[in-house]
mmCIF file of N, CA and C in Angstrom:
data_model
loop_
_atom_site.group_PDB
_atom_site.id
_atom_site.type_symbol
_atom_site.label_atom_id
_atom_site.label_comp_id
_atom_site.label_asym_id
_atom_site.label_seq_id
_atom_site.Cartn_x
_atom_site.Cartn_y
_atom_site.Cartn_z
ATOM 1 N N MET F 1 53.373 -50.703 -43.474
ATOM 2 C CA MET F 1 53.433 -49.541 -42.603
ATOM 3 C C MET F 1 53.805 -48.324 -43.451
ATOM 4 N N ASN F 2 53.230 -47.180 -43.086
ATOM 5 C CA ASN F 2 53.581 -45.938 -43.767
ATOM 6 C C ASN F 2 54.111 -44.936 -42.738
ATOM 7 N N ALA F 3 54.407 -43.735 -43.198
ATOM 8 C CA ALA F 3 55.018 -42.711 -42.338
ATOM 9 C C ALA F 3 54.157 -42.389 -41.120
ATOM 10 N N ILE F 4 52.858 -42.313 -41.303
ATOM 11 C CA ILE F 4 51.971 -41.947 -40.196
ATOM 12 C C ILE F 4 51.978 -43.036 -39.126
ATOM 13 N N GLU F 5 51.847 -44.276 -39.550
ATOM 14 C CA GLU F 5 51.872 -45.392 -38.602
ATOM 15 C C GLU F 5 53.228 -45.464 -37.902
ATOM 16 N N PHE F 6 54.287 -45.197 -38.656
ATOM 17 C CA PHE F 6 55.637 -45.231 -38.097
ATOM 18 C C PHE F 6 55.812 -44.157 -37.018
ATOM 19 N N ILE F 7 55.326 -42.962 -37.288
ATOM 20 C CA ILE F 7 55.426 -41.876 -36.306
ATOM 21 C C ILE F 7 54.625 -42.218 -35.057
ATOM 22 N N LYS F 8 53.413 -42.708 -35.230
ATOM 23 C CA LYS F 8 52.595 -43.071 -34.069
ATOM 24 C C LYS F 8 53.263 -44.176 -33.251
ATOM 25 N N GLN F 9 53.860 -45.142 -33.925
ATOM 26 C CA GLN F 9 54.574 -46.215 -33.235
ATOM 27 C C GLN F 9 55.750 -45.645 -32.441
ATOM 28 N N ASP F 10 56.451 -44.691 -33.033
ATOM 29 C CA ASP F 10 57.572 -44.057 -32.353
ATOM 30 C C ASP F 10 57.084 -43.231 -31.158
ATOM 31 N N HIS F 11 55.937 -42.574 -31.293
ATOM 32 C CA HIS F 11 55.349 -41.848 -30.168
ATOM 33 C C HIS F 11 55.106 -42.801 -28.990
ATOM 34 N N ARG F 12 54.558 -43.981 -29.264
ATOM 35 C CA ARG F 12 54.286 -44.953 -28.197
ATOM 36 C C ARG F 12 55.586 -45.423 -27.552
ATOM 37 N N ARG F 13 56.617 -45.614 -28.366
ATOM 38 C CA ARG F 13 57.916 -46.065 -27.854
ATOM 39 C C ARG F 13 58.512 -45.020 -26.909
ATOM 40 N N ILE F 14 58.433 -43.751 -27.288
ATOM 41 C CA ILE F 14 58.972 -42.675 -26.442
ATOM 42 C C ILE F 14 58.161 -42.571 -25.148
ATOM 43 N N GLU F 15 56.857 -42.718 -25.241
ATOM 44 C CA GLU F 15 56.012 -42.700 -24.038
ATOM 45 C C GLU F 15 56.416 -43.837 -23.095
ATOM 46 N N GLU F 16 56.728 -44.991 -23.654
ATOM 47 C CA GLU F 16 57.176 -46.119 -22.833
ATOM 48 C C GLU F 16 58.505 -45.788 -22.146
ATOM 49 N N PHE F 17 59.408 -45.121 -22.862
ATOM 50 C CA PHE F 17 60.665 -44.677 -22.239
ATOM 51 C C PHE F 17 60.381 -43.758 -21.051
ATOM 52 N N PHE F 18 59.459 -42.817 -21.231
ATOM 53 C CA PHE F 18 59.111 -41.903 -20.142
ATOM 54 C C PHE F 18 58.607 -42.679 -18.929
ATOM 55 N N GLU F 19 57.694 -43.592 -19.158
ATOM 56 C CA GLU F 19 57.128 -44.380 -18.062
ATOM 57 C C GLU F 19 58.210 -45.194 -17.363
ATOM 58 N N ASN F 20 59.091 -45.823 -18.132
ATOM 59 C CA ASN F 20 60.177 -46.606 -17.547
ATOM 60 C C ASN F 20 61.097 -45.732 -16.709
ATOM 61 N N PHE F 21 61.392 -44.521 -17.206
ATOM 62 C CA PHE F 21 62.252 -43.603 -16.472
ATOM 63 C C PHE F 21 61.600 -43.205 -15.145
ATOM 64 N N LEU F 22 60.324 -42.849 -15.208
ATOM 65 C CA LEU F 22 59.623 -42.398 -14.006
ATOM 66 C C LEU F 22 59.453 -43.527 -12.991
ATOM 67 N N ASP F 23 59.400 -44.779 -13.467
ATOM 68 C CA ASP F 23 59.246 -45.926 -12.573
ATOM 69 C C ASP F 23 60.578 -46.470 -12.069
ATOM 70 N N ALA F 24 61.678 -46.071 -12.709
ATOM 71 C CA ALA F 24 62.998 -46.605 -12.339
ATOM 72 C C ALA F 24 63.375 -46.159 -10.939
ATOM 73 N N GLU F 25 64.053 -47.061 -10.239
ATOM 74 C CA GLU F 25 64.412 -46.747 -8.864
ATOM 75 C C GLU F 25 65.883 -46.410 -8.683
ATOM 76 N N SER F 26 66.726 -46.843 -9.589
ATOM 77 C CA SER F 26 68.140 -46.543 -9.410
ATOM 78 C C SER F 26 68.583 -45.462 -10.393
ATOM 79 N N GLU F 27 69.535 -44.649 -9.939
ATOM 80 C CA GLU F 27 70.062 -43.585 -10.795
ATOM 81 C C GLU F 27 70.755 -44.156 -12.021
ATOM 82 N N MET F 28 71.414 -45.300 -11.868
ATOM 83 C CA MET F 28 72.121 -45.898 -12.993
ATOM 84 C C MET F 28 71.119 -46.283 -14.089
ATOM 85 N N THR F 29 70.018 -46.870 -13.693
ATOM 86 C CA THR F 29 68.975 -47.226 -14.657
ATOM 87 C C THR F 29 68.399 -45.965 -15.284
ATOM 88 N N GLN F 30 68.136 -44.955 -14.457
ATOM 89 C CA GLN F 30 67.596 -43.700 -14.979
ATOM 90 C C GLN F 30 68.558 -43.048 -15.952
ATOM 91 N N ASP F 31 69.846 -43.119 -15.668
ATOM 92 C CA ASP F 31 70.840 -42.527 -16.561
ATOM 93 C C ASP F 31 70.791 -43.204 -17.929
ATOM 94 N N ASP F 32 70.736 -44.530 -17.935
ATOM 95 C CA ASP F 32 70.639 -45.273 -19.199
ATOM 96 C C ASP F 32 69.337 -44.936 -19.917
ATOM 97 N N LEU F 33 68.252 -44.882 -19.174
ATOM 98 C CA LEU F 33 66.949 -44.574 -19.781
ATOM 99 C C LEU F 33 66.919 -43.146 -20.323
ATOM 100 N N PHE F 34 67.546 -42.217 -19.611
ATOM 101 C CA PHE F 34 67.567 -40.844 -20.110
ATOM 102 C C PHE F 34 68.330 -40.772 -21.426
ATOM 103 N N ARG F 35 69.423 -41.518 -21.542
ATOM 104 C CA ARG F 35 70.164 -41.543 -22.817
ATOM 105 C C ARG F 35 69.285 -42.100 -23.937
ATOM 106 N N GLU F 36 68.489 -43.121 -23.635
ATOM 107 C CA GLU F 36 67.567 -43.665 -24.638
ATOM 108 C C GLU F 36 66.518 -42.630 -25.031
ATOM 109 N N ILE F 37 66.004 -41.922 -24.046
ATOM 110 C CA ILE F 37 65.008 -40.872 -24.308
ATOM 111 C C ILE F 37 65.624 -39.779 -25.171
ATOM 112 N N GLU F 38 66.816 -39.358 -24.801
ATOM 113 C CA GLU F 38 67.510 -38.304 -25.541
ATOM 114 C C GLU F 38 67.754 -38.721 -26.988
ATOM 115 N N THR F 39 68.241 -39.929 -27.190
ATOM 116 C CA THR F 39 68.488 -40.445 -28.541
ATOM 117 C C THR F 39 67.178 -40.577 -29.303
ATOM 118 N N GLY F 40 66.166 -41.144 -28.650
ATOM 119 C CA GLY F 40 64.872 -41.342 -29.308
ATOM 120 C C GLY F 40 64.220 -40.044 -29.717
ATOM 121 N N LEU F 41 64.226 -39.060 -28.829
ATOM 122 C CA LEU F 41 63.610 -37.765 -29.151
ATOM 123 C C LEU F 41 64.400 -37.029 -30.229
ATOM 124 N N SER F 42 65.713 -37.102 -30.156
ATOM 125 C CA SER F 42 66.535 -36.434 -31.174
ATOM 126 C C SER F 42 66.281 -37.041 -32.546
ATOM 127 N N ALA F 43 66.276 -38.363 -32.609
ATOM 128 C CA ALA F 43 66.038 -39.044 -33.889
ATOM 129 C C ALA F 43 64.626 -38.758 -34.392
ATOM 130 N N HIS F 44 63.655 -38.781 -33.495
ATOM 131 C CA HIS F 44 62.262 -38.535 -33.890
ATOM 132 C C HIS F 44 62.094 -37.124 -34.452
ATOM 133 N N SER F 45 62.639 -36.153 -33.764
ATOM 134 C CA SER F 45 62.532 -34.763 -34.224
ATOM 135 C C SER F 45 63.169 -34.592 -35.597
ATOM 136 N N GLU F 46 64.379 -35.118 -35.743
ATOM 137 C CA GLU F 46 65.085 -34.960 -37.011
ATOM 138 C C GLU F 46 64.367 -35.649 -38.159
ATOM 139 N N MET F 47 63.812 -36.833 -37.903
ATOM 140 C CA MET F 47 63.151 -37.538 -39.013
ATOM 141 C C MET F 47 61.883 -36.803 -39.434
ATOM 142 N N GLU F 48 61.175 -36.225 -38.481
ATOM 143 C CA GLU F 48 59.999 -35.432 -38.859
ATOM 144 C C GLU F 48 60.424 -34.167 -39.604
ATOM 145 N N GLU F 49 61.450 -33.503 -39.093
ATOM 146 C CA GLU F 49 61.896 -32.244 -39.689
ATOM 147 C C GLU F 49 62.490 -32.427 -41.080
ATOM 148 N N GLN F 50 63.176 -33.529 -41.298
ATOM 149 C CA GLN F 50 63.836 -33.737 -42.585
ATOM 150 C C GLN F 50 62.957 -34.437 -43.613
ATOM 151 N N ALA F 51 61.988 -35.230 -43.168
ATOM 152 C CA ALA F 51 61.212 -36.032 -44.120
ATOM 153 C C ALA F 51 59.734 -35.659 -44.186
ATOM 154 N N LEU F 52 59.075 -35.534 -43.049
ATOM 155 C CA LEU F 52 57.623 -35.300 -43.066
ATOM 156 C C LEU F 52 57.272 -33.827 -43.256
ATOM 157 N N TYR F 53 57.835 -32.967 -42.443
ATOM 158 C CA TYR F 53 57.434 -31.562 -42.470
ATOM 159 C C TYR F 53 57.657 -30.887 -43.817
ATOM 160 N N PRO F 54 58.773 -31.156 -44.511
ATOM 161 C CA PRO F 54 58.930 -30.531 -45.831
ATOM 162 C C PRO F 54 57.801 -30.907 -46.803
ATOM 163 N N ALA F 55 57.292 -32.130 -46.682
ATOM 164 C CA ALA F 55 56.210 -32.568 -47.568
ATOM 165 C C ALA F 55 54.898 -31.851 -47.258
ATOM 166 N N LEU F 56 54.786 -31.292 -46.055
ATOM 167 C CA LEU F 56 53.538 -30.641 -45.625
ATOM 168 C C LEU F 56 53.657 -29.120 -45.543
ATOM 169 N N GLN F 57 54.850 -28.589 -45.742
ATOM 170 C CA GLN F 57 55.083 -27.145 -45.578
ATOM 171 C C GLN F 57 54.158 -26.295 -46.434
ATOM 172 N N ASP F 58 53.952 -26.670 -47.690
ATOM 173 C CA ASP F 58 53.085 -25.878 -48.570
ATOM 174 C C ASP F 58 51.603 -26.115 -48.293
ATOM 175 N N ILE F 59 51.272 -27.224 -47.662
ATOM 176 C CA ILE F 59 49.870 -27.579 -47.408
ATOM 177 C C ILE F 59 49.375 -26.935 -46.121
ATOM 178 N N VAL F 60 50.145 -27.056 -45.045
ATOM 179 C CA VAL F 60 49.763 -26.498 -43.736
ATOM 180 C C VAL F 60 50.972 -25.806 -43.082
ATOM 181 N N PRO F 61 51.392 -24.681 -43.650
ATOM 182 C CA PRO F 61 52.600 -24.034 -43.126
ATOM 183 C C PRO F 61 52.489 -23.655 -41.651
ATOM 184 N N GLY F 62 51.321 -23.250 -41.206
ATOM 185 C CA GLY F 62 51.155 -22.867 -39.799
ATOM 186 C C GLY F 62 51.385 -24.036 -38.858
ATOM 187 N N LYS F 63 50.844 -25.198 -39.200
ATOM 188 C CA LYS F 63 51.025 -26.388 -38.370
ATOM 189 C C LYS F 63 52.488 -26.842 -38.367
ATOM 190 N N VAL F 64 53.130 -26.762 -39.516
ATOM 191 C CA VAL F 64 54.536 -27.141 -39.600
ATOM 192 C C VAL F 64 55.384 -26.183 -38.764
ATOM 193 N N ASP F 65 55.128 -24.888 -38.884
ATOM 194 C CA ASP F 65 55.892 -23.898 -38.104
ATOM 195 C C ASP F 65 55.708 -24.119 -36.606
ATOM 196 N N GLU F 66 54.480 -24.409 -36.188
ATOM 197 C CA GLU F 66 54.210 -24.663 -34.763
ATOM 198 C C GLU F 66 54.947 -25.915 -34.296
ATOM 199 N N ALA F 67 54.919 -26.954 -35.116
ATOM 200 C CA ALA F 67 55.613 -28.195 -34.760
ATOM 201 C C ALA F 67 57.116 -27.958 -34.638
ATOM 202 N N LEU F 68 57.677 -27.155 -35.544
ATOM 203 C CA LEU F 68 59.102 -26.848 -35.487
ATOM 204 C C LEU F 68 59.455 -26.060 -34.223
ATOM 205 N N GLU F 69 58.578 -25.143 -33.836
ATOM 206 C CA GLU F 69 58.792 -24.387 -32.594
ATOM 207 C C GLU F 69 58.774 -25.324 -31.391
ATOM 208 N N GLU F 70 57.830 -26.265 -31.381
ATOM 209 C CA GLU F 70 57.745 -27.212 -30.274
ATOM 210 C C GLU F 70 58.983 -28.108 -30.239
ATOM 211 N N HIS F 71 59.470 -28.505 -31.404
ATOM 212 C CA HIS F 71 60.701 -29.308 -31.450
ATOM 213 C C HIS F 71 61.867 -28.511 -30.870
ATOM 214 N N ALA F 72 61.953 -27.236 -31.206
ATOM 215 C CA ALA F 72 63.043 -26.399 -30.696
ATOM 216 C C ALA F 72 63.000 -26.326 -29.166
ATOM 217 N N GLU F 73 61.799 -26.215 -28.613
ATOM 218 C CA GLU F 73 61.660 -26.173 -27.148
ATOM 219 C C GLU F 73 62.102 -27.491 -26.523
ATOM 220 N N VAL F 74 61.720 -28.601 -27.136
ATOM 221 C CA VAL F 74 62.113 -29.914 -26.621
ATOM 222 C C VAL F 74 63.636 -30.070 -26.701
ATOM 223 N N LYS F 75 64.234 -29.643 -27.805
ATOM 224 C CA LYS F 75 65.693 -29.737 -27.946
ATOM 225 C C LYS F 75 66.398 -28.911 -26.877
ATOM 226 N N GLU F 76 65.859 -27.745 -26.576
ATOM 227 C CA GLU F 76 66.453 -26.899 -25.541
ATOM 228 C C GLU F 76 66.359 -27.572 -24.168
ATOM 229 N N LEU F 77 65.195 -28.140 -23.872
ATOM 230 C CA LEU F 77 65.036 -28.860 -22.603
ATOM 231 C C LEU F 77 65.991 -30.052 -22.525
ATOM 232 N N LEU F 78 66.115 -30.786 -23.622
ATOM 233 C CA LEU F 78 67.038 -31.930 -23.641
ATOM 234 C C LEU F 78 68.469 -31.479 -23.385
ATOM 235 N N ALA F 79 68.863 -30.374 -23.999
ATOM 236 C CA ALA F 79 70.224 -29.862 -23.803
ATOM 237 C C ALA F 79 70.452 -29.484 -22.342
ATOM 238 N N ASP F 80 69.467 -28.828 -21.738
ATOM 239 C CA ASP F 80 69.588 -28.461 -20.326
ATOM 240 C C ASP F 80 69.692 -29.698 -19.437
ATOM 241 N N LEU F 81 68.868 -30.698 -19.721
ATOM 242 C CA LEU F 81 68.870 -31.915 -18.916
ATOM 243 C C LEU F 81 70.132 -32.740 -19.145
ATOM 244 N N HIS F 82 70.648 -32.703 -20.374
ATOM 245 C CA HIS F 82 71.869 -33.447 -20.704
ATOM 246 C C HIS F 82 73.032 -32.982 -19.828
ATOM 247 N N ASP F 83 73.074 -31.698 -19.571
ATOM 248 C CA ASP F 83 74.162 -31.121 -18.787
ATOM 249 C C ASP F 83 73.922 -31.197 -17.283
ATOM 250 N N ALA F 84 72.718 -31.611 -16.878
ATOM 251 C CA ALA F 84 72.380 -31.662 -15.457
ATOM 252 C C ALA F 84 72.652 -33.062 -14.902
ATOM 253 N N ASP F 85 72.787 -33.119 -13.596
ATOM 254 C CA ASP F 85 72.948 -34.391 -12.906
ATOM 255 C C ASP F 85 71.561 -34.864 -12.477
ATOM 256 N N LEU F 86 71.337 -36.158 -12.574
ATOM 257 C CA LEU F 86 70.031 -36.712 -12.204
ATOM 258 C C LEU F 86 69.623 -36.355 -10.779
ATOM 259 N N THR F 87 70.600 -36.142 -9.920
ATOM 260 C CA THR F 87 70.293 -35.861 -8.515
ATOM 261 C C THR F 87 70.099 -34.374 -8.238
ATOM 262 N N GLU F 88 70.375 -33.525 -9.229
ATOM 263 C CA GLU F 88 70.182 -32.093 -9.024
ATOM 264 C C GLU F 88 68.713 -31.788 -8.809
ATOM 265 N N GLU F 89 68.480 -30.780 -8.003
ATOM 266 C CA GLU F 89 67.110 -30.418 -7.640
ATOM 267 C C GLU F 89 66.256 -30.073 -8.859
ATOM 268 N N GLY F 90 66.828 -29.393 -9.821
ATOM 269 C CA GLY F 90 66.053 -28.959 -10.975
ATOM 270 C C GLY F 90 65.833 -30.026 -12.034
ATOM 271 N N PHE F 91 66.549 -31.153 -11.913
ATOM 272 C CA PHE F 91 66.417 -32.171 -12.957
ATOM 273 C C PHE F 91 64.993 -32.706 -13.043
ATOM 274 N N GLU F 92 64.425 -33.068 -11.916
ATOM 275 C CA GLU F 92 63.084 -33.668 -11.936
ATOM 276 C C GLU F 92 62.051 -32.724 -12.531
ATOM 277 N N SER F 93 62.086 -31.458 -12.145
ATOM 278 C CA SER F 93 61.110 -30.511 -12.698
ATOM 279 C C SER F 93 61.359 -30.295 -14.191
ATOM 280 N N GLY F 94 62.620 -30.251 -14.599
ATOM 281 C CA GLY F 94 62.934 -30.117 -16.012
ATOM 282 C C GLY F 94 62.487 -31.327 -16.807
ATOM 283 N N PHE F 95 62.670 -32.517 -16.229
ATOM 284 C CA PHE F 95 62.248 -33.739 -16.909
ATOM 285 C C PHE F 95 60.724 -33.775 -17.035
ATOM 286 N N ARG F 96 60.042 -33.405 -15.982
ATOM 287 C CA ARG F 96 58.565 -33.397 -16.037
ATOM 288 C C ARG F 96 58.068 -32.390 -17.081
ATOM 289 N N LYS F 97 58.762 -31.265 -17.226
ATOM 290 C CA LYS F 97 58.407 -30.277 -18.254
ATOM 291 C C LYS F 97 58.627 -30.883 -19.635
ATOM 292 N N LEU F 98 59.723 -31.603 -19.808
ATOM 293 C CA LEU F 98 60.003 -32.272 -21.075
ATOM 294 C C LEU F 98 58.880 -33.250 -21.419
ATOM 295 N N VAL F 99 58.511 -34.083 -20.458
ATOM 296 C CA VAL F 99 57.446 -35.072 -20.682
ATOM 297 C C VAL F 99 56.146 -34.371 -21.054
ATOM 298 N N GLU F 100 55.820 -33.322 -20.323
ATOM 299 C CA GLU F 100 54.587 -32.564 -20.585
ATOM 300 C C GLU F 100 54.604 -31.961 -21.995
ATOM 301 N N ASP F 101 55.721 -31.358 -22.385
ATOM 302 C CA ASP F 101 55.820 -30.745 -23.713
ATOM 303 C C ASP F 101 55.725 -31.784 -24.824
ATOM 304 N N VAL F 102 56.389 -32.914 -24.642
ATOM 305 C CA VAL F 102 56.348 -33.962 -25.664
ATOM 306 C C VAL F 102 54.936 -34.527 -25.774
ATOM 307 N N ARG F 103 54.309 -34.787 -24.645
ATOM 308 C CA ARG F 103 52.933 -35.319 -24.679
ATOM 309 C C ARG F 103 51.975 -34.342 -25.358
ATOM 310 N N HIS F 104 52.146 -33.056 -25.098
ATOM 311 C CA HIS F 104 51.316 -32.037 -25.753
ATOM 312 C C HIS F 104 51.533 -32.068 -27.269
ATOM 313 N N HIS F 105 52.780 -32.146 -27.668
ATOM 314 C CA HIS F 105 53.129 -32.175 -29.097
ATOM 315 C C HIS F 105 52.520 -33.408 -29.775
ATOM 316 N N VAL F 106 52.648 -34.550 -29.134
ATOM 317 C CA VAL F 106 52.097 -35.796 -29.685
ATOM 318 C C VAL F 106 50.574 -35.684 -29.810
ATOM 319 N N LYS F 107 49.946 -35.159 -28.784
ATOM 320 C CA LYS F 107 48.488 -35.015 -28.800
ATOM 321 C C LYS F 107 48.050 -34.136 -29.970
ATOM 322 N N GLU F 108 48.753 -33.029 -30.183
ATOM 323 C CA GLU F 108 48.427 -32.140 -31.306
ATOM 324 C C GLU F 108 48.642 -32.826 -32.646
ATOM 325 N N GLU F 109 49.750 -33.536 -32.790
ATOM 326 C CA GLU F 109 50.028 -34.203 -34.067
ATOM 327 C C GLU F 109 48.986 -35.267 -34.391
ATOM 328 N N GLU F 110 48.538 -35.996 -33.364
ATOM 329 C CA GLU F 110 47.623 -37.114 -33.585
ATOM 330 C C GLU F 110 46.150 -36.721 -33.514
ATOM 331 N N ALA F 111 45.846 -35.501 -33.123
ATOM 332 C CA ALA F 111 44.456 -35.062 -32.970
ATOM 333 C C ALA F 111 43.757 -34.947 -34.322
ATOM 334 N N PRO F 112 42.421 -35.007 -34.303
ATOM 335 C CA PRO F 112 41.680 -34.715 -35.548
ATOM 336 C C PRO F 112 42.091 -33.334 -36.060
ATOM 337 N N GLY F 113 42.414 -33.269 -37.335
ATOM 338 C CA GLY F 113 42.881 -32.019 -37.919
ATOM 339 C C GLY F 113 44.352 -31.756 -37.683
ATOM 340 N N GLY F 114 45.011 -32.657 -36.956
ATOM 341 C CA GLY F 114 46.435 -32.517 -36.680
ATOM 342 C C GLY F 114 47.275 -32.845 -37.906
ATOM 343 N N ILE F 115 48.551 -32.640 -37.762
ATOM 344 C CA ILE F 115 49.458 -32.773 -38.892
ATOM 345 C C ILE F 115 49.453 -34.190 -39.485
ATOM 346 N N LEU F 116 49.250 -35.207 -38.653
ATOM 347 C CA LEU F 116 49.234 -36.573 -39.180
ATOM 348 C C LEU F 116 47.963 -36.843 -39.984
ATOM 349 N N GLU F 117 46.844 -36.291 -39.539
ATOM 350 C CA GLU F 117 45.610 -36.449 -40.315
ATOM 351 C C GLU F 117 45.719 -35.699 -41.643
ATOM 352 N N VAL F 118 46.297 -34.521 -41.601
ATOM 353 C CA VAL F 118 46.507 -33.755 -42.836
ATOM 354 C C VAL F 118 47.386 -34.549 -43.797
ATOM 355 N N ALA F 119 48.431 -35.164 -43.271
ATOM 356 C CA ALA F 119 49.317 -35.972 -44.113
ATOM 357 C C ALA F 119 48.549 -37.137 -44.738
ATOM 358 N N ALA F 120 47.722 -37.792 -43.943
ATOM 359 C CA ALA F 120 46.948 -38.934 -44.449
ATOM 360 C C ALA F 120 45.991 -38.515 -45.560
ATOM 361 N N GLU F 121 45.429 -37.327 -45.419
ATOM 362 C CA GLU F 121 44.451 -36.845 -46.400
ATOM 363 C C GLU F 121 45.105 -36.206 -47.624
ATOM 364 N N SER F 122 46.321 -35.708 -47.473
ATOM 365 C CA SER F 122 46.944 -34.908 -48.532
ATOM 366 C C SER F 122 48.014 -35.634 -49.341
ATOM 367 N N LEU F 123 48.584 -36.657 -48.781
ATOM 368 C CA LEU F 123 49.696 -37.333 -49.440
ATOM 369 C C LEU F 123 49.256 -38.720 -49.913
ATOM 370 N N SER F 124 49.824 -39.142 -51.013
ATOM 371 C CA SER F 124 49.484 -40.455 -51.566
ATOM 372 C C SER F 124 50.156 -41.556 -50.751
ATOM 373 N N ALA F 125 49.678 -42.782 -50.952
ATOM 374 C CA ALA F 125 50.279 -43.936 -50.283
ATOM 375 C C ALA F 125 51.756 -44.047 -50.653
ATOM 376 N N ARG F 126 52.080 -43.793 -51.894
ATOM 377 C CA ARG F 126 53.472 -43.848 -52.344
ATOM 378 C C ARG F 126 54.317 -42.803 -51.625
ATOM 379 N N GLN F 127 53.786 -41.585 -51.530
ATOM 380 C CA GLN F 127 54.522 -40.519 -50.833
ATOM 381 C C GLN F 127 54.742 -40.888 -49.363
ATOM 382 N N LEU F 128 53.715 -41.422 -48.716
ATOM 383 C CA LEU F 128 53.839 -41.793 -47.303
ATOM 384 C C LEU F 128 54.862 -42.908 -47.103
ATOM 385 N N THR F 129 54.948 -43.822 -48.045
ATOM 386 C CA THR F 129 55.953 -44.883 -47.971
ATOM 387 C C THR F 129 57.350 -44.304 -48.178
ATOM 388 N N GLU F 130 57.491 -43.406 -49.159
ATOM 389 C CA GLU F 130 58.794 -42.767 -49.393
ATOM 390 C C GLU F 130 59.235 -41.955 -48.179
ATOM 391 N N ILE F 131 58.289 -41.243 -47.569
ATOM 392 C CA ILE F 131 58.610 -40.448 -46.377
ATOM 393 C C ILE F 131 59.059 -41.371 -45.247
ATOM 394 N N MET F 132 58.374 -42.502 -45.074
ATOM 395 C CA MET F 132 58.769 -43.440 -44.030
ATOM 396 C C MET F 132 60.188 -43.954 -44.286
ATOM 397 N N ASN F 133 60.497 -44.291 -45.523
ATOM 398 C CA ASN F 133 61.845 -44.760 -45.843
ATOM 399 C C ASN F 133 62.889 -43.680 -45.562
ATOM 400 N N ASP F 134 62.565 -42.434 -45.889
ATOM 401 C CA ASP F 134 63.466 -41.317 -45.576
ATOM 402 C C ASP F 134 63.627 -41.177 -44.063
ATOM 403 N N MET F 135 62.524 -41.307 -43.330
ATOM 404 C CA MET F 135 62.583 -41.188 -41.872
ATOM 405 C C MET F 135 63.439 -42.297 -41.264
ATOM 406 N N LEU F 136 63.331 -43.505 -41.787
ATOM 407 C CA LEU F 136 64.159 -44.609 -41.292
ATOM 408 C C LEU F 136 65.639 -44.327 -41.508
ATOM 409 N N ARG F 137 65.985 -43.777 -42.669
ATOM 410 C CA ARG F 137 67.384 -43.429 -42.950
ATOM 411 C C ARG F 137 67.878 -42.358 -41.967
ATOM 412 N N VAL F 138 67.069 -41.330 -41.755
ATOM 413 C CA VAL F 138 67.452 -40.258 -40.830
ATOM 414 C C VAL F 138 67.603 -40.817 -39.419
ATOM 415 N N GLN F 139 66.642 -41.623 -38.991
ATOM 416 C CA GLN F 139 66.672 -42.189 -37.651
ATOM 417 C C GLN F 139 67.932 -43.037 -37.435
ATOM 418 N N ARG F 140 68.258 -43.890 -38.400
ATOM 419 C CA ARG F 140 69.472 -44.719 -38.292
ATOM 420 C C ARG F 140 70.721 -43.843 -38.207
ATOM 421 N N SER F 141 70.776 -42.822 -39.039
ATOM 422 C CA SER F 141 71.931 -41.936 -39.063
ATOM 423 C C SER F 141 72.108 -41.210 -37.721
ATOM 424 N N ILE F 142 71.023 -40.679 -37.189
ATOM 425 C CA ILE F 142 71.081 -39.959 -35.904
ATOM 426 C C ILE F 142 71.506 -40.897 -34.792
ATOM 427 N N LYS F 143 70.939 -42.081 -34.747
ATOM 428 C CA LYS F 143 71.290 -43.030 -33.695
ATOM 429 C C LYS F 143 72.756 -43.439 -33.798
ATOM 430 N N GLN F 144 73.256 -43.612 -35.021
ATOM 431 C CA GLN F 144 74.670 -43.944 -35.206
ATOM 432 C C GLN F 144 75.555 -42.794 -34.743
ATOM 433 N N ASP F 145 75.187 -41.561 -35.106
ATOM 434 C CA ASP F 145 75.963 -40.397 -34.711
ATOM 435 C C ASP F 145 76.014 -40.250 -33.188
ATOM 436 N N LEU F 146 74.862 -40.457 -32.537
ATOM 437 C CA LEU F 146 74.805 -40.294 -31.088
ATOM 438 C C LEU F 146 75.500 -41.430 -30.359
ATOM 439 N N ALA F 147 75.547 -42.589 -30.973
ATOM 440 C CA ALA F 147 76.217 -43.735 -30.344
ATOM 441 C C ALA F 147 77.736 -43.637 -30.466
ATOM 442 N N ALA F 148 78.204 -42.880 -31.458
ATOM 443 C CA ALA F 148 79.652 -42.784 -31.685
ATOM 444 C C ALA F 148 80.348 -41.931 -30.654
#
């Protein structure tokens, strides 16, 4: 597995969290699932920002800048939702906006000409493996920090 495959796998995992949250019937289950979503998205954003995007900044600065802007929007939505109660009227609309923004971001990253295709075409197999190892370290660190 390399960095691109790892990111795509993580995208599928986060999508599964979204589906589980939307299908959950109890608030307690939703609360646990939201924490998983929050941790997963935070770790995913940080691993891309710390490991993948720097490797692509000189190659496709516009795509990297756009991805960073989208991450900032997702982080802001997560912060708003973190402070909200699941039963509050605005939570559902905020959560749906989060899902929509994340799905849009994933679609752009995975699209032809997207940042993942650029990475596949521009970086060596060795670089992609090193980036994946860096991403795993970042992901573990973020999850440990959030669990503490």
